[in-house]
Short mmCIF file of C-alpha atoms in Angstrom, two decimals:
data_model
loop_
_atom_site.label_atom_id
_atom_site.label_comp_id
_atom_site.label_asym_id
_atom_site.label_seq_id
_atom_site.Cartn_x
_atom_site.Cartn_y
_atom_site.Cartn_z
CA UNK A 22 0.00 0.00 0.00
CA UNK A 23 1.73 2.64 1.03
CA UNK A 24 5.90 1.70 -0.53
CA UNK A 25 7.95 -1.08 -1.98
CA UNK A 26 9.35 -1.49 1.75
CA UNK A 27 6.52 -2.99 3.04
CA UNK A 28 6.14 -6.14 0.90
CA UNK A 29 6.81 -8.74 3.41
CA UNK A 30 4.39 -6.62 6.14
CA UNK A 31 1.71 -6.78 3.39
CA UNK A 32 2.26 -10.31 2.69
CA UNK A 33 2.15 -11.09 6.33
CA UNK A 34 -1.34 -9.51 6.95
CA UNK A 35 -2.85 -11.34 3.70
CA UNK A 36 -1.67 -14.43 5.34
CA UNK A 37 -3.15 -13.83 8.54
CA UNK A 38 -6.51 -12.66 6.72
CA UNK A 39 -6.73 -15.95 5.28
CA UNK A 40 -7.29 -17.47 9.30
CA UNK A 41 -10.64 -18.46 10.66
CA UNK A 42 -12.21 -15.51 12.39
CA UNK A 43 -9.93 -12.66 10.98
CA UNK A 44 -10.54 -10.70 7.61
CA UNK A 45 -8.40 -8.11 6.02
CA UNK A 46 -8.98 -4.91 8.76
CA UNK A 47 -8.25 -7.24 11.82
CA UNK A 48 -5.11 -8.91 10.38
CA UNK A 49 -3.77 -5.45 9.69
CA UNK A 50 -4.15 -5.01 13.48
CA UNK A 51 -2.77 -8.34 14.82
CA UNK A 52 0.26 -7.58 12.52
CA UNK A 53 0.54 -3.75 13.69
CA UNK A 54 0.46 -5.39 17.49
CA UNK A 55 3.05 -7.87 16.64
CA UNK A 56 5.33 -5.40 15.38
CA UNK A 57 4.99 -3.42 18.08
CA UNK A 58 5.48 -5.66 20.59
CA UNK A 59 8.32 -7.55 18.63
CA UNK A 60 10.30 -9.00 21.59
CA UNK A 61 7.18 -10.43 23.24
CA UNK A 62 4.83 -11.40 20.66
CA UNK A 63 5.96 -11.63 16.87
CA UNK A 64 9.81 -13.07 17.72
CA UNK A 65 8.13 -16.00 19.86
CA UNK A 66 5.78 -16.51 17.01
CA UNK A 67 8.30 -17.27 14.54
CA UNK A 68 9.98 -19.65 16.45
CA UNK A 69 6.88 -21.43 17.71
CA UNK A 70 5.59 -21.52 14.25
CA UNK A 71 8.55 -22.69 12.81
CA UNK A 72 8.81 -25.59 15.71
CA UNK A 73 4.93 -26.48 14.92
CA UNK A 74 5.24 -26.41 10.97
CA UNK A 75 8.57 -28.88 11.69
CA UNK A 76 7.01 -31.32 13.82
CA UNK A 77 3.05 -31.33 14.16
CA UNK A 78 1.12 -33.94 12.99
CA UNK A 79 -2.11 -36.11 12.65
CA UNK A 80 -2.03 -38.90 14.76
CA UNK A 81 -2.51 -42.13 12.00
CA UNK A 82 -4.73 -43.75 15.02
CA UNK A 83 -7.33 -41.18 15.83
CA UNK A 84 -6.80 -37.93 13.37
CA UNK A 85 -5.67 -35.70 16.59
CA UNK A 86 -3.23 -33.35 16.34
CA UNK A 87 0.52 -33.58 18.11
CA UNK A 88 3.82 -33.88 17.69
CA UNK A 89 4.01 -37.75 17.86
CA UNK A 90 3.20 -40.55 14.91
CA UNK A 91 0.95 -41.71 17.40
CA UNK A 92 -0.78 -39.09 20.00
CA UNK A 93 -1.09 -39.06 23.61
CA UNK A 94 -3.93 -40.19 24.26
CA UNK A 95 -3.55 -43.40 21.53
CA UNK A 96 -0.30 -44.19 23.25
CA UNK A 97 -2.33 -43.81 27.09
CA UNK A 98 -3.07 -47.60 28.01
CA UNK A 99 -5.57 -46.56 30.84
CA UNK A 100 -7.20 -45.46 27.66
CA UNK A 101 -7.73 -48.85 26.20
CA UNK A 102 -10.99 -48.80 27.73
CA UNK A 103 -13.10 -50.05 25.03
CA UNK A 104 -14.95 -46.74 24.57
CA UNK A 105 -14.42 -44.94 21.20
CA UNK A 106 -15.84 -41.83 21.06
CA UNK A 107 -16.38 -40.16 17.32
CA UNK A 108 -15.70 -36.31 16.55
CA UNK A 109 -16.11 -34.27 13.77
CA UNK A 110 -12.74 -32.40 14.40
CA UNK A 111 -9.55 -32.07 16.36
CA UNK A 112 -11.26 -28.58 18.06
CA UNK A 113 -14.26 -30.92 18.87
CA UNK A 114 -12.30 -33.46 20.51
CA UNK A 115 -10.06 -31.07 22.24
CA UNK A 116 -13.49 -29.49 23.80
CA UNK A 117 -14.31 -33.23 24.87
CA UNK A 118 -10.79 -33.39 26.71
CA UNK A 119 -11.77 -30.03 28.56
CA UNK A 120 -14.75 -31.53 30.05
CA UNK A 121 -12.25 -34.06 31.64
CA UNK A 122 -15.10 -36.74 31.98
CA UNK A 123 -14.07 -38.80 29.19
CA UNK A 124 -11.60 -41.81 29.67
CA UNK A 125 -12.05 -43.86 26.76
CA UNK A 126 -10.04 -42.89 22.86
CA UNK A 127 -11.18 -41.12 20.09
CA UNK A 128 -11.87 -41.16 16.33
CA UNK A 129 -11.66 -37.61 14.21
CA UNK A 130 -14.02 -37.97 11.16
CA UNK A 131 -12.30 -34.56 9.28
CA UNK A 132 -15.49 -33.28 8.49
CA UNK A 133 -19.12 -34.52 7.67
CA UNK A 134 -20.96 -36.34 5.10
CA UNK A 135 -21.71 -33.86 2.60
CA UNK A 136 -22.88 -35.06 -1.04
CA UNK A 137 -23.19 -31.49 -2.15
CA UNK A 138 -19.29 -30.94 -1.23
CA UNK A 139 -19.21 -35.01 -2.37
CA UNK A 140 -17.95 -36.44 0.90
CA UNK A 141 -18.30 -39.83 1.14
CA UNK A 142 -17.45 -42.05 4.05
CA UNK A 143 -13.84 -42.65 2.64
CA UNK A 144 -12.92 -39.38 3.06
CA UNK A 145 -13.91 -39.52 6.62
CA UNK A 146 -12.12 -42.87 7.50
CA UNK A 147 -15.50 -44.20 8.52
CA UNK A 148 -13.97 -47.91 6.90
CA UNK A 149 -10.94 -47.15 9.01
CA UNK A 150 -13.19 -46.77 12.49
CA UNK A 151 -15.24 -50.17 11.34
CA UNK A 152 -11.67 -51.64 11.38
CA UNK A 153 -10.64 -49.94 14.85
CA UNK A 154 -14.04 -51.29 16.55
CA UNK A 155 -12.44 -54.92 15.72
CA UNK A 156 -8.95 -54.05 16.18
CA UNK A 157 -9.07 -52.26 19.53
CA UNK A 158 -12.16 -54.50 21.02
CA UNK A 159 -14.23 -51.46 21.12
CA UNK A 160 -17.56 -52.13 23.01
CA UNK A 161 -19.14 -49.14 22.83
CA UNK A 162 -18.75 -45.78 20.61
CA UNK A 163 -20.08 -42.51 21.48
CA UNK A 164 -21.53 -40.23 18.65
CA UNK A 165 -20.42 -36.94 19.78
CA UNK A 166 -21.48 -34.98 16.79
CA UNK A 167 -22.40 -31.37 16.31
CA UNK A 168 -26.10 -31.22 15.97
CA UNK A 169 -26.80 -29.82 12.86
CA UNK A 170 -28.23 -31.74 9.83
CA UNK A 171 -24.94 -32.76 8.66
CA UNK A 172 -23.50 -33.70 12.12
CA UNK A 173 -26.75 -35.74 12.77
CA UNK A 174 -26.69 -37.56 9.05
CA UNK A 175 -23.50 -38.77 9.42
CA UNK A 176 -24.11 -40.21 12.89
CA UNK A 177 -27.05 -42.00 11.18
CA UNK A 178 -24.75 -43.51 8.22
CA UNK A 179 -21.71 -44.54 11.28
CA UNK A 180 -24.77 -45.75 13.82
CA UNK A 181 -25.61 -48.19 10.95
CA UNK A 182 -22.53 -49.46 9.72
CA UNK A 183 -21.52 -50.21 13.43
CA UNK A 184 -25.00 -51.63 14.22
CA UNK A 185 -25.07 -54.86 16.16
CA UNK A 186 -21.22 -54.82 16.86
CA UNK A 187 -20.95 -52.41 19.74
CA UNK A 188 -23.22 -50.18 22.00
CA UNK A 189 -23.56 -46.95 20.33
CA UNK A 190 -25.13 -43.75 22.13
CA UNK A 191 -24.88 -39.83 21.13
CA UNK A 192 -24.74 -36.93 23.57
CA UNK A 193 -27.70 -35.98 25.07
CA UNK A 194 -29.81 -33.17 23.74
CA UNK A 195 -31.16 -30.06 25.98
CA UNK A 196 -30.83 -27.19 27.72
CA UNK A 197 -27.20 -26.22 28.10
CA UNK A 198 -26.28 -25.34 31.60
CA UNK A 199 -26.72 -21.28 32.01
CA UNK A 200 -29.36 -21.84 29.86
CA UNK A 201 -32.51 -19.53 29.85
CA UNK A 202 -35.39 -20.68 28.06
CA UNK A 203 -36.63 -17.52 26.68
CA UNK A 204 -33.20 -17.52 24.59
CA UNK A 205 -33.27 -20.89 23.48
CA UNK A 206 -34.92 -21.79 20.00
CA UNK A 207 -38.01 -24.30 19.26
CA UNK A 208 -36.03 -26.90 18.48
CA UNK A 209 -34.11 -27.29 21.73
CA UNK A 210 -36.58 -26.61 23.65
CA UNK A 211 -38.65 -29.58 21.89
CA UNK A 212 -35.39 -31.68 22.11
CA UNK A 213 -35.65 -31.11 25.99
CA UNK A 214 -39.24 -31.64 26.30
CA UNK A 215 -39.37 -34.64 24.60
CA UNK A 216 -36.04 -36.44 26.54
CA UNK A 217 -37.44 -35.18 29.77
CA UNK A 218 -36.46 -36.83 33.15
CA UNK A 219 -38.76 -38.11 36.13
CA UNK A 220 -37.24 -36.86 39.22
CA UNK B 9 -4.44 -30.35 27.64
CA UNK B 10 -4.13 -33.55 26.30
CA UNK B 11 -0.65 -34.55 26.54
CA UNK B 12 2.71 -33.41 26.85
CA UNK B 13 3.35 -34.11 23.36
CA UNK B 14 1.27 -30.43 22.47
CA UNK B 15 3.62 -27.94 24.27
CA UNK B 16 4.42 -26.26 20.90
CA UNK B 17 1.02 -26.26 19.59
CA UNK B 18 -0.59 -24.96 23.01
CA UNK B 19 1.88 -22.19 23.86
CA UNK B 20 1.20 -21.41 19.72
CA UNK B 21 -2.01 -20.98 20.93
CA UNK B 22 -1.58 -18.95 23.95
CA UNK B 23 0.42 -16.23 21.82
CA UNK B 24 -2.27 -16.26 19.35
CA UNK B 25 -4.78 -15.65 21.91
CA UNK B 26 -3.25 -12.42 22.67
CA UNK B 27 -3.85 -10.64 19.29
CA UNK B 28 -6.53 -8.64 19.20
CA UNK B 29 -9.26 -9.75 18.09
CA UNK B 30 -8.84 -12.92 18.93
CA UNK B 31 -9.76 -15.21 21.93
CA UNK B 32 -8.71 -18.70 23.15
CA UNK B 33 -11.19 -20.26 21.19
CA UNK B 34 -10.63 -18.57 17.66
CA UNK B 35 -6.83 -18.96 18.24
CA UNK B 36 -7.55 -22.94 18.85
CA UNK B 37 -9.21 -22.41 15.42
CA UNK B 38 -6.63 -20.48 13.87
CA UNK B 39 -3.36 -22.66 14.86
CA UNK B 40 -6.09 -25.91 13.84
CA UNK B 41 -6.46 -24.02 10.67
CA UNK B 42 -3.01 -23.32 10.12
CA UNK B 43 -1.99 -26.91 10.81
CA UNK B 44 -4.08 -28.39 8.66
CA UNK B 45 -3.30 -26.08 6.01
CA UNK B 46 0.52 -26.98 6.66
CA UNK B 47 2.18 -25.64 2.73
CA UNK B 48 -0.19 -23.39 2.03
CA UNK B 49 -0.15 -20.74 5.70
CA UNK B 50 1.69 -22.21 8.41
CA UNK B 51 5.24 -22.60 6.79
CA UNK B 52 4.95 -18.73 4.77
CA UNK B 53 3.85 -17.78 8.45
CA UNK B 54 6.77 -19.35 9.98
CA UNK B 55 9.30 -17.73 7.63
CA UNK B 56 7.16 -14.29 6.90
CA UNK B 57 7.09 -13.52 10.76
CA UNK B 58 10.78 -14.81 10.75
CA UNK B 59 11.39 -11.96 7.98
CA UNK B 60 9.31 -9.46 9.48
CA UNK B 61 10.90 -9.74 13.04
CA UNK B 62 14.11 -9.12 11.54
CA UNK B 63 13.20 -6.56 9.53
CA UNK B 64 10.53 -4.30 10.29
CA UNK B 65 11.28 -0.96 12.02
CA UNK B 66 9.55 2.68 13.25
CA UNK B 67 10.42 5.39 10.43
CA UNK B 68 12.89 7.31 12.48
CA UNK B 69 11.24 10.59 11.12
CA UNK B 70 7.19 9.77 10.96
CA UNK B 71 6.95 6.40 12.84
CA UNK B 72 5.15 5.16 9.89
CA UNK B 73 6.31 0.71 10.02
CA UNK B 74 8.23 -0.74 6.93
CA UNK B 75 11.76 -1.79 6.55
CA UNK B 76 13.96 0.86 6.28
CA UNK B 77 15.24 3.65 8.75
CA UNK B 78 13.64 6.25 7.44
CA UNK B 79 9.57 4.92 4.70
CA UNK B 80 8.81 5.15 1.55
CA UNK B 81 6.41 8.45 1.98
CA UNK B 82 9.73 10.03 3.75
CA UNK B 83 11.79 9.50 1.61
CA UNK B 84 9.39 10.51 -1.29
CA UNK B 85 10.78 14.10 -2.58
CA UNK B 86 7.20 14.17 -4.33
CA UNK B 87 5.76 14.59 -0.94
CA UNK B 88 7.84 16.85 0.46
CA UNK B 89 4.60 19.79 -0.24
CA UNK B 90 4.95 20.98 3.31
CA UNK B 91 1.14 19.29 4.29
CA UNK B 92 1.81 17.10 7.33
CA UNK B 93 -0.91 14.91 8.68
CA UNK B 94 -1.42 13.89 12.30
CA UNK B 95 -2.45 10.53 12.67
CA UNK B 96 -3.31 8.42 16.27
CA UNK B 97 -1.47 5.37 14.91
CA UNK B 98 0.16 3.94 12.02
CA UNK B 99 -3.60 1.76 10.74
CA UNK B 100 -5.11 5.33 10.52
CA UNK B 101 -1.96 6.39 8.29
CA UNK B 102 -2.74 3.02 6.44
CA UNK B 103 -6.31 4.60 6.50
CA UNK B 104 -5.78 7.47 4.84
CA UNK B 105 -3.37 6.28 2.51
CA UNK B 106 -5.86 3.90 1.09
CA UNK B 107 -8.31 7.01 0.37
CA UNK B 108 -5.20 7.88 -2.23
CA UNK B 109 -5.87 11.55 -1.31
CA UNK B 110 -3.13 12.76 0.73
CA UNK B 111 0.13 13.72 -0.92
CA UNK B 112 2.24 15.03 1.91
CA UNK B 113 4.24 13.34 4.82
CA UNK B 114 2.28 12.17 8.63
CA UNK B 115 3.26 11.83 11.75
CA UNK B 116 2.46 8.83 14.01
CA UNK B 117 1.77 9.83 18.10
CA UNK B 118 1.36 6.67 18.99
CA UNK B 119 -1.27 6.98 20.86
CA UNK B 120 -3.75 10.23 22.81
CA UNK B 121 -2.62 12.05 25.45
CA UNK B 122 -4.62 10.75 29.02
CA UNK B 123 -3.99 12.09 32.48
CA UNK B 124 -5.60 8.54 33.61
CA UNK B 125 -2.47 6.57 31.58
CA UNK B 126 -0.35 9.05 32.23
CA UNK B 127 0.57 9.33 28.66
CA UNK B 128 2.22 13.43 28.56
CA UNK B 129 2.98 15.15 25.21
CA UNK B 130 6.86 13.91 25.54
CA UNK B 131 5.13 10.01 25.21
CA UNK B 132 3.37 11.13 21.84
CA UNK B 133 6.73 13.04 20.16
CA UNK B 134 4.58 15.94 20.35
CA UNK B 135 8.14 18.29 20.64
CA UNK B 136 9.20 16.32 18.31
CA UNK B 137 6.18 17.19 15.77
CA UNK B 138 7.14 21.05 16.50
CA UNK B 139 10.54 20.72 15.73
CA UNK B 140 9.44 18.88 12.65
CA UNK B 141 7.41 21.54 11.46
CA UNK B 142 10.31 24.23 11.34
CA UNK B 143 12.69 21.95 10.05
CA UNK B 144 10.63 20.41 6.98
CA UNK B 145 9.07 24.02 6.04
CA UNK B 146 5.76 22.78 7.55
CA UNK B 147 2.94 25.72 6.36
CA UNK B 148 -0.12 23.22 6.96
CA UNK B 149 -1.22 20.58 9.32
CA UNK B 150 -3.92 18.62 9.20
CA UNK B 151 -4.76 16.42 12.54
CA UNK B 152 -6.88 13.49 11.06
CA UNK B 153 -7.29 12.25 14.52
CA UNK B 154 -10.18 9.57 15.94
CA UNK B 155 -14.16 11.56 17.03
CA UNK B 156 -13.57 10.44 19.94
CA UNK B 157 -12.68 12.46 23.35
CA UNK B 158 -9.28 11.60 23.77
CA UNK B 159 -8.58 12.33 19.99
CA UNK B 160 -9.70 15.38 20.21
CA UNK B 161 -8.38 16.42 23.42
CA UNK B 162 -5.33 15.53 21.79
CA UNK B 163 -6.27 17.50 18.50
CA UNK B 164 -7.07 20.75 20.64
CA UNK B 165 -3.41 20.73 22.74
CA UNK B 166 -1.19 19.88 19.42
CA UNK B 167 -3.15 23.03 17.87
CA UNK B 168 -2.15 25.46 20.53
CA UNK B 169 1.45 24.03 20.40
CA UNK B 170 1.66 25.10 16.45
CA UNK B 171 -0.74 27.70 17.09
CA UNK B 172 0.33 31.28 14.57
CA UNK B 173 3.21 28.79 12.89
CA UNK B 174 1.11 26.71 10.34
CA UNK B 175 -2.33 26.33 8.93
CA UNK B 176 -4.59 24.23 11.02
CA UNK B 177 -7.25 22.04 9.42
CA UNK B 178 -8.86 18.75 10.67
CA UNK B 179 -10.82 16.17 9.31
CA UNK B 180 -14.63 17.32 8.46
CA UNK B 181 -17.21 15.47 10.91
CA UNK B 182 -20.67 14.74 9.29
CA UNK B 183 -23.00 11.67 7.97
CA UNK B 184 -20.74 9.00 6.84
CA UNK B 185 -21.09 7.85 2.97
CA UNK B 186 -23.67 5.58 2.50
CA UNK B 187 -24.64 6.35 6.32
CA UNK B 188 -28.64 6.72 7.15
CA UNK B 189 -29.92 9.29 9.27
CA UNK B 190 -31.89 6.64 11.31
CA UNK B 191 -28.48 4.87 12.14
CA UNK B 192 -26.90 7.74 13.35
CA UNK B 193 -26.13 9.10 16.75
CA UNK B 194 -27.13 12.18 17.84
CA UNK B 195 -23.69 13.94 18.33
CA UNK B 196 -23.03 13.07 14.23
CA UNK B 197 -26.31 14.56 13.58
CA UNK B 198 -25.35 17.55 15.04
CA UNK B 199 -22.05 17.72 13.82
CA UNK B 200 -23.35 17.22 9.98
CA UNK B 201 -25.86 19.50 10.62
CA UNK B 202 -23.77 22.35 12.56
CA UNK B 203 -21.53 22.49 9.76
CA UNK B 204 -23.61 22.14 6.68
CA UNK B 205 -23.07 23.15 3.33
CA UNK B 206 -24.61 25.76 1.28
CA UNK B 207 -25.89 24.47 -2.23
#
């Protein structure tokens, strides 16, 4: 924009625009911030994101994301519980691990079933899971999809091809905690009504 | 959070975090992002913030950012017209050079003044704007600083400082292009209508 000196600046913000959640004005910011605080912020950046480009990776049992061929939580025997529980994506199961109330391993689809964006269950290793169920003496899988049409299609194509092998369950549907009705839409509101609970 | 094998990726995440404009959860989207699009953002990030740490610097003379001692718009004989604009901070120079019509030099502050931050005229190189003025052959400044209290506070002490020595001008306050009445706040109202146009 403003001089030939700035090439590398301006390629940095388009960069950064190209992130989740940031477009062209807020880039321009993050980078202005970095610069300005060099020593704290953009000098431990390039390190760390030289160090993660070098050695992250997917873990070839589950899809999670580390710095190992095979992640934590594969490699965790007190995992080997038997319980498999199915995510769309690495955020998703990272948001499971946060809850702390899951001991079992995991299995990252990548996405959903999508025929308009032709997904098919290749793409999201659902062959590979059928295999882990036998491998790993899974006895029961947890659906913990998001629930939106796609999210809830997909568990319906992995319920069936796993049907009769192992127990299979989603997560419950409701009011989330904090929750006040008057801000909630129809549909989970009806989702709560109809799984109600006798006290 | 779920395993020592993610101390890269996590403290990645914790520097992200502190951009603004972002959170923990969009950077946990953003380094996901980034990971998964390995060749085509993280590795140019790794090696443009590498570049940019190195390189980028404060104009010695405006406090404009680019690479070289003194920017491009400094060194630019073209713009040496004797118009010097007054910016906040170096996006609202980026600002005004995208409108494409402002041929002279700025000056960066850096910032307002603010009794409660204790930020004096010395922090904002307001002496430094003076001495500026008489050395360049300064005959007009224009303070294109923020609407908002502090800018102007700001605006109204850098005026009497070059009071008698230049020609003051600031930016015109009124209805926004595109901008509807009904939107509006009162105080633009008034402004747009306190300093309307004859036809």
């Amino acid at each position: 924009m403003a001089g030939s000196d700035r090439d590398d600046i301006d390629a940095l913000i388009e960069l950064m625009a190209r992130l989740p959640g940031l477009g062209p004005r807020s880039a321009r910011r993050a980078v202005l911030h970095m610069i300005a605080k060099r020593g704290q912020i953009l000098s431990p950046l390039a390190e760390l994101t030289r160090k993660v480009a070098d050695t992250a990776r997917e873990c070839l049992n589950c899809g999670n994301v580390g710095t190992a061929d095979v992640c934590a939580i594969c490699r965790d025997e007190a995992r080997a519980t038997g319980l498999l529980c199915v995510v769309e994506d690495v955020a998703d199961l990272w948001a499971m691990e946060r809850s702390g109330q899951f001991g079992g391993r995991y299995h990252v689809l990548g996405g959903t079933l999508s025929a308009l964006d032709s997904v098919g269950p290749e793409d999201l290793g659902i062959p590979r899971l059928v295999d882990r169920v036998s491998a790993e003496g899974v006895t029961e899988v947890i659906l913990a999809l998001n629930a939106t049409v796609d999210g809830q299609t997909t568990a319906h194509y992995i319920a069936d091809a796993l049907e009769g092998r192992v127990t299979l369950s989603s997560l419950a549907q409701g009011v989330p905690i904090g929750g006040e009705l008057d801000y909630l839409d129809d549909g989970t509101i009806t989702a709560a009504l109809r799984a109600r609970r006798a006290l």
